[in-house]
Structure formats: structure tokens, C-alpha cells
Coordinates of N, CA and C and ligand atoms in Angstrom, one line a residue:
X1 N 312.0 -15.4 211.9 CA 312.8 -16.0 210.8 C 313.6 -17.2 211.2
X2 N 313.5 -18.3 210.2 CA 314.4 -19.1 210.8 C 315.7 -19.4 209.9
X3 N 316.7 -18.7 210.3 CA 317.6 -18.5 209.9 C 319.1 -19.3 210.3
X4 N 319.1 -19.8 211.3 CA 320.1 -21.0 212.0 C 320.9 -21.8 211.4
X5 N 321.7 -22.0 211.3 CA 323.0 -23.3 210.3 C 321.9 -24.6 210.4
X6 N 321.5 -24.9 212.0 CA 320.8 -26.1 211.4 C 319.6 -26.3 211.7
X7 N 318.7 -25.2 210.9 CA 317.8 -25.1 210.1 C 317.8 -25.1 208.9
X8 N 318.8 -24.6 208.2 CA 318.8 -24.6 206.6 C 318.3 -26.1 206.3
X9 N 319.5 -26.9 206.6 CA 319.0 -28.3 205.8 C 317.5 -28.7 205.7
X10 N 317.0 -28.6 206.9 CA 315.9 -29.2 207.9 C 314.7 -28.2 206.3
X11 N 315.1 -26.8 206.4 CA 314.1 -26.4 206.0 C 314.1 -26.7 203.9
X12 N 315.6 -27.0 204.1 CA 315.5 -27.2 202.3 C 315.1 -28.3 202.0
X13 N 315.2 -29.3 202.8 CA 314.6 -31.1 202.7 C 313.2 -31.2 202.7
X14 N 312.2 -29.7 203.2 CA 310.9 -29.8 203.6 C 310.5 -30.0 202.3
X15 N 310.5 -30.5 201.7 CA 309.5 -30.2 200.2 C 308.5 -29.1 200.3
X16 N 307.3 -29.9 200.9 CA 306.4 -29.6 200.9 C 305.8 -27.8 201.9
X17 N 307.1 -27.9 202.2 CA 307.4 -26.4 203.1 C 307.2 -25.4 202.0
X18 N 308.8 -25.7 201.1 CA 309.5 -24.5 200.3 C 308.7 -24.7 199.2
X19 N 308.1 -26.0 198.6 CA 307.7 -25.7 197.3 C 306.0 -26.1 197.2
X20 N 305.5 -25.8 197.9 CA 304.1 -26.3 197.6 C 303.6 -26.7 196.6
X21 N 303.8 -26.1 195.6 CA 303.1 -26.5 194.5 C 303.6 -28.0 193.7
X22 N 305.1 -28.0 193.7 CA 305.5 -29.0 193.2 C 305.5 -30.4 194.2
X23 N 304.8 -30.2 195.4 CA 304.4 -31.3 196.0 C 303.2 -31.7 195.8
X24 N 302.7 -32.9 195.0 CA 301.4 -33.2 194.4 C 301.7 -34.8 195.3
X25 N 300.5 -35.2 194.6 CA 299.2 -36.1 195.3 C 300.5 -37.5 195.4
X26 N 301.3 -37.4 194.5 CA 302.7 -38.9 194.5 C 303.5 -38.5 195.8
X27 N 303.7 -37.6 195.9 CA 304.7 -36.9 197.0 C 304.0 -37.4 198.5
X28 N 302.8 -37.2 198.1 CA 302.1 -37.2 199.9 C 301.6 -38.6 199.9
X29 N 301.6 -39.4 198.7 CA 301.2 -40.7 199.0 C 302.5 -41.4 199.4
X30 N 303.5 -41.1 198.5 CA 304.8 -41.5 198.9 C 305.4 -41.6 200.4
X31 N 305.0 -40.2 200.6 CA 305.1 -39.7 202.5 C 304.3 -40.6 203.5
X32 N 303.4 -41.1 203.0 CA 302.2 -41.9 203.9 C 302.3 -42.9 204.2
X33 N 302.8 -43.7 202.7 CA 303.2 -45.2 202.8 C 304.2 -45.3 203.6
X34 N 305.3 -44.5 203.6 CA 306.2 -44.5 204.5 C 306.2 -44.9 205.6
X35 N 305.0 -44.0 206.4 CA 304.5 -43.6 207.8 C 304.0 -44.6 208.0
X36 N 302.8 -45.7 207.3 CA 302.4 -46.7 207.3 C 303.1 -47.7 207.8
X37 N 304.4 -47.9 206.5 CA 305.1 -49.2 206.8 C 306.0 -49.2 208.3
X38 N 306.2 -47.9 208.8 CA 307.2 -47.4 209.4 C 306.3 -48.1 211.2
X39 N 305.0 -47.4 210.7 CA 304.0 -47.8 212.1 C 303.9 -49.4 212.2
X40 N 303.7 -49.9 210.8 CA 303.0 -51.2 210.9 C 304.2 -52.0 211.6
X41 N 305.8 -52.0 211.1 CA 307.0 -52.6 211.3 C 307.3 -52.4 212.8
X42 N 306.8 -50.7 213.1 CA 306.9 -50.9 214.9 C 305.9 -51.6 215.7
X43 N 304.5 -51.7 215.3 CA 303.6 -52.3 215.9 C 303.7 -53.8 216.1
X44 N 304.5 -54.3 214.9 CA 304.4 -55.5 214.6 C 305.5 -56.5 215.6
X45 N 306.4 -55.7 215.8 CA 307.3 -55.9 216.6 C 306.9 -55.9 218.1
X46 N 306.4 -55.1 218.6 CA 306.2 -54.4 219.7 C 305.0 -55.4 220.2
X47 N 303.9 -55.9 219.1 CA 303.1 -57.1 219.4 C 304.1 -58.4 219.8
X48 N 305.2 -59.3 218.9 CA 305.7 -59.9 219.0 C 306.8 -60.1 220.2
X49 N 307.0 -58.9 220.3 CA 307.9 -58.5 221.7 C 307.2 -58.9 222.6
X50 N 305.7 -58.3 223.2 CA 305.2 -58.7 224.4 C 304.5 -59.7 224.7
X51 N 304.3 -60.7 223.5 CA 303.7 -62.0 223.2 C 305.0 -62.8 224.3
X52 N 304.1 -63.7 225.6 CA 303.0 -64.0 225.5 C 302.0 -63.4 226.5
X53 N 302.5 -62.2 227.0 CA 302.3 -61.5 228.2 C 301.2 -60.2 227.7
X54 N 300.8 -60.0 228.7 CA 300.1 -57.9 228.5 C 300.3 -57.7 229.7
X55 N 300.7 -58.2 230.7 CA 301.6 -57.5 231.7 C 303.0 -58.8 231.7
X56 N 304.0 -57.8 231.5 CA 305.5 -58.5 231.5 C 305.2 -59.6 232.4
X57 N 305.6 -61.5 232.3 CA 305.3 -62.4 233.6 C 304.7 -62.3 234.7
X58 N 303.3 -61.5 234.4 CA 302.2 -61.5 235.4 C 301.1 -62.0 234.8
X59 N 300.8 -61.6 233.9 CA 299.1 -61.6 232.9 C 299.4 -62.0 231.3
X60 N 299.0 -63.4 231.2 CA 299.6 -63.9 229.7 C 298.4 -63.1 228.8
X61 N 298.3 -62.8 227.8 CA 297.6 -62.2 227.0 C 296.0 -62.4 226.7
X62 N 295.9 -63.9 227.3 CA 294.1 -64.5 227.3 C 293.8 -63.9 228.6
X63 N 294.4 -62.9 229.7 CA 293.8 -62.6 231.0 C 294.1 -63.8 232.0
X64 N 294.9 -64.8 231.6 CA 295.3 -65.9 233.1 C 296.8 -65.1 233.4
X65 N 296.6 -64.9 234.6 CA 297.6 -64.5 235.8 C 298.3 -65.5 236.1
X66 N 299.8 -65.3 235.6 CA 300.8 -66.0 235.7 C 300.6 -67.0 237.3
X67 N 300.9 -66.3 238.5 CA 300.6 -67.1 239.4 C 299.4 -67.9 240.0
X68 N 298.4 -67.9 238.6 CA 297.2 -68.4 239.1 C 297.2 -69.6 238.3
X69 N 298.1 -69.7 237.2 CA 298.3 -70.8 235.8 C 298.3 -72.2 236.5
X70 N 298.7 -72.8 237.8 CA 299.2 -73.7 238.4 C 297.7 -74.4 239.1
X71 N 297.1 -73.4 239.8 CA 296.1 -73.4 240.6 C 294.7 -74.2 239.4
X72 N 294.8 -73.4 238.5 CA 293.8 -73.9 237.4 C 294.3 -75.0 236.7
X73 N 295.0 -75.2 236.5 CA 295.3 -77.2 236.2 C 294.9 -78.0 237.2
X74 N 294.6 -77.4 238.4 CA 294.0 -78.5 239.4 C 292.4 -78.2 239.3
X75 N 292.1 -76.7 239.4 CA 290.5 -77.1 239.6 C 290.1 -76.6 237.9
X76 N 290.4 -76.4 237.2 CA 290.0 -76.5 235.8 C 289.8 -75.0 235.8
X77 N 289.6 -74.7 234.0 CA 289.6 -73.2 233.5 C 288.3 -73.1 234.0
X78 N 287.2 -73.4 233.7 CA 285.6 -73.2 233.1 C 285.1 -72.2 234.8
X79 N 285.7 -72.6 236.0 CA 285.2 -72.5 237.1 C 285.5 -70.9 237.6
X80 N 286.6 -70.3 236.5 CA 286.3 -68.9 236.1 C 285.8 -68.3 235.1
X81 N 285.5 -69.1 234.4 CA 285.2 -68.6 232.7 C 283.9 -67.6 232.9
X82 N 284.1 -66.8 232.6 CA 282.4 -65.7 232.2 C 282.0 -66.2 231.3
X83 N 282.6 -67.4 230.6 CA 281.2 -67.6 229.0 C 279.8 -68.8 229.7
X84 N 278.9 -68.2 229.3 CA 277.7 -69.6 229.3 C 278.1 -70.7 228.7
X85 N 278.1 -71.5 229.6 CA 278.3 -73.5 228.7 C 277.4 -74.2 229.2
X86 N 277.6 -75.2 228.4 CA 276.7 -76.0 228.8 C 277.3 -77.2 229.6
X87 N 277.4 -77.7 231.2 CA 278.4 -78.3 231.6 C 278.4 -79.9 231.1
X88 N 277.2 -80.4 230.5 CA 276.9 -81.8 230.1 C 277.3 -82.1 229.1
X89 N 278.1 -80.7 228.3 CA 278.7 -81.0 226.6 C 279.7 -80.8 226.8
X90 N 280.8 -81.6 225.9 CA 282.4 -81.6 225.8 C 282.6 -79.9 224.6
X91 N 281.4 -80.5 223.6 CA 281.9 -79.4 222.5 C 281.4 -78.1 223.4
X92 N 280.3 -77.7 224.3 CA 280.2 -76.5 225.3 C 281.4 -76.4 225.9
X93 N 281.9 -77.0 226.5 CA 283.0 -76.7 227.5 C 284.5 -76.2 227.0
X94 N 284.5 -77.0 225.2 CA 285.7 -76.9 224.7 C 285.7 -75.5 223.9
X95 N 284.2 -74.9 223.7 CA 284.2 -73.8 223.2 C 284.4 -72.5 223.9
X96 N 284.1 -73.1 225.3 CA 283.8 -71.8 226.4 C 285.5 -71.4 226.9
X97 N 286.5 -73.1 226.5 CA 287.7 -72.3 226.5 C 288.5 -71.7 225.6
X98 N 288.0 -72.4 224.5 CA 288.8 -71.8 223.4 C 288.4 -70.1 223.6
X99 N 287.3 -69.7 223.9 CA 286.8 -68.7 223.6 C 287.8 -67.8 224.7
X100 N 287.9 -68.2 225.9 CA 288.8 -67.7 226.8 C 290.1 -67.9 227.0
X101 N 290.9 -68.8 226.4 CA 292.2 -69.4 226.1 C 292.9 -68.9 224.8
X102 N 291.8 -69.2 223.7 CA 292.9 -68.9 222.6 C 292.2 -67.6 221.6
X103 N 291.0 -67.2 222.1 CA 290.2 -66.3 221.2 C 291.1 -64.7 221.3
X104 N 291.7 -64.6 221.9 CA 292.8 -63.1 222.0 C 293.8 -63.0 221.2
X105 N 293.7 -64.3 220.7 CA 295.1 -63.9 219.8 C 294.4 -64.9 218.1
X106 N 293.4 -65.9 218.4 CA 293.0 -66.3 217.3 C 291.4 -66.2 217.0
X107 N 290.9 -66.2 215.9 CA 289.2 -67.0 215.5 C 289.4 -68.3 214.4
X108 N 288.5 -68.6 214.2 CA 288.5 -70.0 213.8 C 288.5 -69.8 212.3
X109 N 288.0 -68.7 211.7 CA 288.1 -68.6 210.2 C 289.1 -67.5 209.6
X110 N 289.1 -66.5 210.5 CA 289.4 -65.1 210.0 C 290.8 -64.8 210.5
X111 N 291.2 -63.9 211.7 CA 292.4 -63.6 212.1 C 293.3 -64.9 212.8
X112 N 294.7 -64.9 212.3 CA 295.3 -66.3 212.6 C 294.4 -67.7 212.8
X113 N 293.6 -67.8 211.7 CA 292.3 -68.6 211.7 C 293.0 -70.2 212.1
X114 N 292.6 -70.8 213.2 CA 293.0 -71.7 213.6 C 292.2 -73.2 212.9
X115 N 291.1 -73.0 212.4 CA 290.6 -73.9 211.2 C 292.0 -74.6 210.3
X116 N 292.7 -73.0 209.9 CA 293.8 -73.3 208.9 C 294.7 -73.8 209.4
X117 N 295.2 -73.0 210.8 CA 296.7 -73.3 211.1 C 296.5 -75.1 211.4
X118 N 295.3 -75.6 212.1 CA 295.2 -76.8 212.1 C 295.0 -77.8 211.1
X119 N 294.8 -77.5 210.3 CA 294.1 -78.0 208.8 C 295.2 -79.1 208.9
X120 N 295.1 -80.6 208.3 CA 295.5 -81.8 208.1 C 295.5 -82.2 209.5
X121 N 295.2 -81.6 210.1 CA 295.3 -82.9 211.2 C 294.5 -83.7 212.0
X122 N 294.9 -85.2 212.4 CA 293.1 -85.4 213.1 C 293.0 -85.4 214.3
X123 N 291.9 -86.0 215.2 CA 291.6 -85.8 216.4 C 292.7 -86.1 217.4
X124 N 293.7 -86.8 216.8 CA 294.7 -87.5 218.1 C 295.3 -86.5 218.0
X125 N 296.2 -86.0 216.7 CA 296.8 -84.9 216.3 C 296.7 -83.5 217.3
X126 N 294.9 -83.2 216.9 CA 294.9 -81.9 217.5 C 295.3 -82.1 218.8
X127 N 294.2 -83.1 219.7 CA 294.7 -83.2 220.9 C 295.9 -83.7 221.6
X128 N 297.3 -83.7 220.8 CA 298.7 -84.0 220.7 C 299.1 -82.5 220.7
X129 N 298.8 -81.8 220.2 CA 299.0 -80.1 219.8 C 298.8 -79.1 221.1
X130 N 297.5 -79.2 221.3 CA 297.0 -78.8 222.6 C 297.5 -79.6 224.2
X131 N 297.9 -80.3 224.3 CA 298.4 -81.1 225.1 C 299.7 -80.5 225.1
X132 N 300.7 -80.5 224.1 CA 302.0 -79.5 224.1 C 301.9 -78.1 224.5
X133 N 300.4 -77.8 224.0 CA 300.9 -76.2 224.9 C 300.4 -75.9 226.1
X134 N 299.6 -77.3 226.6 CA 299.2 -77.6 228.0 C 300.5 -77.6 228.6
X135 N 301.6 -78.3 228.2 CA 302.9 -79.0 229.2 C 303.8 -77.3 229.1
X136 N 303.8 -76.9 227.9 CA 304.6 -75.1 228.1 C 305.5 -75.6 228.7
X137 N 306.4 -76.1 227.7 CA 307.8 -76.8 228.1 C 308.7 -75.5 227.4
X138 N 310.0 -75.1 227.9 CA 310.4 -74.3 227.4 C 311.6 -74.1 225.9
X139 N 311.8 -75.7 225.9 CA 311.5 -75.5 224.3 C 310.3 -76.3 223.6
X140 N 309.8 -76.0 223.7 CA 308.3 -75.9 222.7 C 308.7 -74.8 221.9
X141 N 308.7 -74.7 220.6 CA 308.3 -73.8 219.5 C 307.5 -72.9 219.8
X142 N 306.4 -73.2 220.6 CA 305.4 -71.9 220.6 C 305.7 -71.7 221.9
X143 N 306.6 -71.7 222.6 CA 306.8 -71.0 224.2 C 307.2 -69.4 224.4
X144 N 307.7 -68.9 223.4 CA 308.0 -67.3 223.3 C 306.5 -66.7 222.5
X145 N 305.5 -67.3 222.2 CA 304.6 -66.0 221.7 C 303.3 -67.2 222.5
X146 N 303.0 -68.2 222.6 CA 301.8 -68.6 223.0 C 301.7 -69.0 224.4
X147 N 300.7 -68.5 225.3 CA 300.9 -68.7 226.9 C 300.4 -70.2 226.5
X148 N 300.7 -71.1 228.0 CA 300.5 -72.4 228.9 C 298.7 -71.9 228.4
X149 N 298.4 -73.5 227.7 CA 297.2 -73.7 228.0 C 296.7 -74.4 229.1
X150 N 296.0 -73.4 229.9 CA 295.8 -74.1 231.3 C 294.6 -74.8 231.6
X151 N 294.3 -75.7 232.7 CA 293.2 -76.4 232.7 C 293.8 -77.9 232.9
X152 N 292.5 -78.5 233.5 CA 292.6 -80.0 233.5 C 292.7 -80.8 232.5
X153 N 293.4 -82.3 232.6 CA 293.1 -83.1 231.5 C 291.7 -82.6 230.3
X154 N 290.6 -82.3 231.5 CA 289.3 -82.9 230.5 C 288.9 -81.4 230.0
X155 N 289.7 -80.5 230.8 CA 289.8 -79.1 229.7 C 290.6 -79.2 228.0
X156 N 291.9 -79.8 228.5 CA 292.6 -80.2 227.2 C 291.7 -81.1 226.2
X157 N 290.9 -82.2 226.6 CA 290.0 -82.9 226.2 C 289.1 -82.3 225.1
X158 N 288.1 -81.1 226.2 CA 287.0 -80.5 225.8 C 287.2 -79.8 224.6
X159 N 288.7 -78.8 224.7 CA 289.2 -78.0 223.8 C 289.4 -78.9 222.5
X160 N 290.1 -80.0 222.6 CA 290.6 -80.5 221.6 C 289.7 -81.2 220.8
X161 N 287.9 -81.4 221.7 CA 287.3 -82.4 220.9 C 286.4 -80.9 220.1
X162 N 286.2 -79.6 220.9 CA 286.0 -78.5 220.1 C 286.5 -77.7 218.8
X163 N 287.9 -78.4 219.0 CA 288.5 -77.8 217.9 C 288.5 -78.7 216.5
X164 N 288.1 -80.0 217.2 CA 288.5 -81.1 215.7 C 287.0 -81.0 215.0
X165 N 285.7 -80.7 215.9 CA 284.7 -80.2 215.2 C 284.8 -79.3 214.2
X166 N 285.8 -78.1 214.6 CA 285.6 -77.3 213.4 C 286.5 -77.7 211.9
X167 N 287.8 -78.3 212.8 CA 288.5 -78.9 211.4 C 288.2 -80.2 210.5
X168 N 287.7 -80.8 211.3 CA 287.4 -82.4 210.7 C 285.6 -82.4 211.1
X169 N 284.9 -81.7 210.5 CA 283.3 -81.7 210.7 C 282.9 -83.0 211.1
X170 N 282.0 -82.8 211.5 CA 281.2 -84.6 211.1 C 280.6 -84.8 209.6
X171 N 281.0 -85.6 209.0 CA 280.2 -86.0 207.8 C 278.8 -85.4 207.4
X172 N 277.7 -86.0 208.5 CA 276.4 -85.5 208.2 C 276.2 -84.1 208.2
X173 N 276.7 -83.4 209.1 CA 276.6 -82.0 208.9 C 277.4 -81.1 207.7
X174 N 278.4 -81.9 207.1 CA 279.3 -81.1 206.5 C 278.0 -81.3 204.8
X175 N 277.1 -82.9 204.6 CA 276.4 -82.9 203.5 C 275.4 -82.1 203.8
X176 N 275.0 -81.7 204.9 CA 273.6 -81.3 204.9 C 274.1 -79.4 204.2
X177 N 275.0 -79.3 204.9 CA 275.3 -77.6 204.5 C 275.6 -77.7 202.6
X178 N 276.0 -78.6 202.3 CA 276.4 -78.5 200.6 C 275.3 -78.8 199.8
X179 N 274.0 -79.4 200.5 CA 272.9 -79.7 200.2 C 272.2 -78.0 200.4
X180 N 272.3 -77.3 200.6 CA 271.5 -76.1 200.5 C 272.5 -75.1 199.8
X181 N 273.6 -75.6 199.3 CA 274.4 -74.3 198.3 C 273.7 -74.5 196.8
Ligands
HEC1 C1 299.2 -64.4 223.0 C2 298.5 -64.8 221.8 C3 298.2 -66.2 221.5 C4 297.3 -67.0 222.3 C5 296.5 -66.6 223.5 C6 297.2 -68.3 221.6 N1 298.0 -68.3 220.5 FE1 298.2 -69.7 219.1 N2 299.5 -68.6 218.0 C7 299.9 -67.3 218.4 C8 300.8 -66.8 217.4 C9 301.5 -65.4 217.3 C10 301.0 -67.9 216.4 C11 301.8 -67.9 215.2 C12 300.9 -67.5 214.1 C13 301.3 -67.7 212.7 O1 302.2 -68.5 212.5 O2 300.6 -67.2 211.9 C14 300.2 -69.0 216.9 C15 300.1 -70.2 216.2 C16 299.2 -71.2 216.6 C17 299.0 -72.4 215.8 C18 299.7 -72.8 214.6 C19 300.9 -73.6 215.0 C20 301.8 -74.0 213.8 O3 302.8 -74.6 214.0 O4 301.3 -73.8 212.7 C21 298.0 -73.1 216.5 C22 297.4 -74.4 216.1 C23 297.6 -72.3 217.6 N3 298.3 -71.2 217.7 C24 296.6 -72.8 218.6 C25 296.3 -72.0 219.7 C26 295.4 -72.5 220.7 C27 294.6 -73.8 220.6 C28 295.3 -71.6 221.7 C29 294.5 -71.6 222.9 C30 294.7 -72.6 223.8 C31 296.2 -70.5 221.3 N4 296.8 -70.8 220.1 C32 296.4 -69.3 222.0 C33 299.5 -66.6 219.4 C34 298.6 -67.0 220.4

């Protein structure tokens, strides 16, 4: 039996203990959302907290190792990259980093879709953008949640001329796709 001073409260607060019946389907959705908001507000935090790391200033979140970030500005990202590129293309090379640089935390349409977050801006722009989070100056705006884009000039390049593809299409391609809607 649980009979204890403080168990009373504990057990008269149970709703769904003492009255079964009068806990219906609002009660337990009520209880859920709760549980929801309560997870999502700690997860949300707890992402933002460890941003821009997954190991505390050792491993920024794309997998570059803090003391390797230095090393790869001199001989470029691509020369560890696991993705297939094609070395004779700028837009191969700028995809193969984005893919490995900024795809952990963004995609181009869908989650933190960087199509959007870039939208208005043009080729000098983007590669003015990228270039800032190449330098990871520590006030930069994105210095607490976005690691150092690392890599050479012609990484910054490749990335930047990959990304203005997707924001600023080329003309002929962008008619030829509205021509089959
Ligand atoms: C550790 C995760 C992480 C990585 C890796 C990352 N970003 Fe971000 N980025 C963020 C977060 C978080 C935001 C803020 C998102 C928002 O405002 O919705 C952001 C915002 C942005 C924005 C919008 C900035 C603004 O002021 O509107 C751009 C553009 C961007 N990132 C580009 C990149 C590029 C390019 C890369 C790869 C070189 C990259 N990010 C890598 C986490 C990351």
C-alpha cells in the first residue's frame, strides 16, 4: 500500500491512476503534447548548444577535425572528400564540397534549404558569403553555430560557383524545364 505523506499528493495528481475512467482521449492528448513540446524545446537547445561541434572543439559537425581545419586551407578539401567529382568541373568540385561542408546541417530545397537562405543574391554576393565563413572571424554572425569553411581559394570558388547554379540558374536551363510543365 502506498500510504506515505508524500505519496498522497503524488498519487491524487495521478489522474489517470485514481480515475480511469474520467481520463479520456483530451487528457492523454493534452499529456503528449506536453511531452512533445517539452522534448522538442530540450532537443532544440541541446542541437543549438553543440553547434558548431559533435565533439566539444575537436570535430565541427561536417566531420573536419578542428586541428586539421588549417592543414586543409593549404592542400584543399576535395583531397579527402569520399564523394566522386569530376576534377575538370568547378560545378563537380563545388558540389562534392558542399556535399561534405555544408550538407550536415543543410539541403538545397528542404531542410534549412540553402536555395532560400541564399535567395536574392548574386554570384559576387554568394561568393562574399562563403568567403566570410571561409575567414571564421570570431565576430562573424555565424561563428557560434556554423564551423570555418575550409579549403582553398578555388574550393571557396568551386563552392560558390555551385551554389549560385542552384540560386541564380542559367537562363536556358531554367526555360527548357517550364517548357515541359
Ligand atoms: C553545424 C551545422 C552547419 C553547417 C555544417 C553549415 N551551416 Fe549554414 N547554418 C547553420 C544554422 C544553424 C543556420 C541558421 C539557420 C536559420 O537561420 O534557419 C545556418 C545558416 C546559413 C545561411 C543563412 C544565413 C543568413 O544570414 O540567412 C547560409 C547561407 C548558410 N548557412 C550556408 C552554409 C554553407 C554554404 C555551409 C557549408 C560551407 C554551411 N552553411 C554549413 C548551420 C550550419
Amino acid at each position: 500500500m502506498l500510504t506515505g505523506a508524500l505519496n498522497e499528493p503524488l498519487i491524487r495528481g495521478s489522474l489517470g491512476y485514481r480515475n480511469p475512467v474520467e481520463f479520456n482521449t483530451s487528457h492523454a492528448i493534452a499529456i503528449l503534447m506536453l511531452a512533445l513540446v517539452a522534448t522538442a524545446a530540450g532537443e532544440y537547445s541541446r542541437e543549438m548548444l553543440r553547434k558548431p561541434f559533435v565533439i566539444g572543439r575537436w570535430m565541427y559537425s561536417n566531420g573536419v577535425r578542428v586541428p586539421v581545419a588549417l592543414k586543409i586551407d593549404d592542400q584543399g578539401y576535395l583531397v579527402r572528400s569520399p564523394w566522386v567529382y569530376d576534377a575538370s568541373s568547378s560545378y563537380s568540385r563545388g558540389e562534392a564540397v558542399f556535399r561534405g561542408e555544408c550538407a550536415s546541417c543543410h539541403t538545397l530545397n528542404g531542410y534549412r534549404p540553402l536555395v532560400k537562405l541564399l535567395a536574392g543574391r548574386d554570384a559576387a554576393n554568394i561568393a562574399n558569403f562563403i568567403t566570410m565563413l571561409h575567414e571564421h572571424k570570431p565576430d562573424s554572425p555565424y561563428y557560434r553555430f556554423m564551423p570555418p569553411m575550409v579549403g582553398t581559394r578555388q574550393d571557396v570558388q568551386d563552392l560558390a560557383n555551385y551554389l549560385n547554379a542552384q540560386v541564380n540558374p542559367p537562363r536556358a536551363a531554367g526555360s527548357i524545364l517550364t517548357a515541359h510543365k
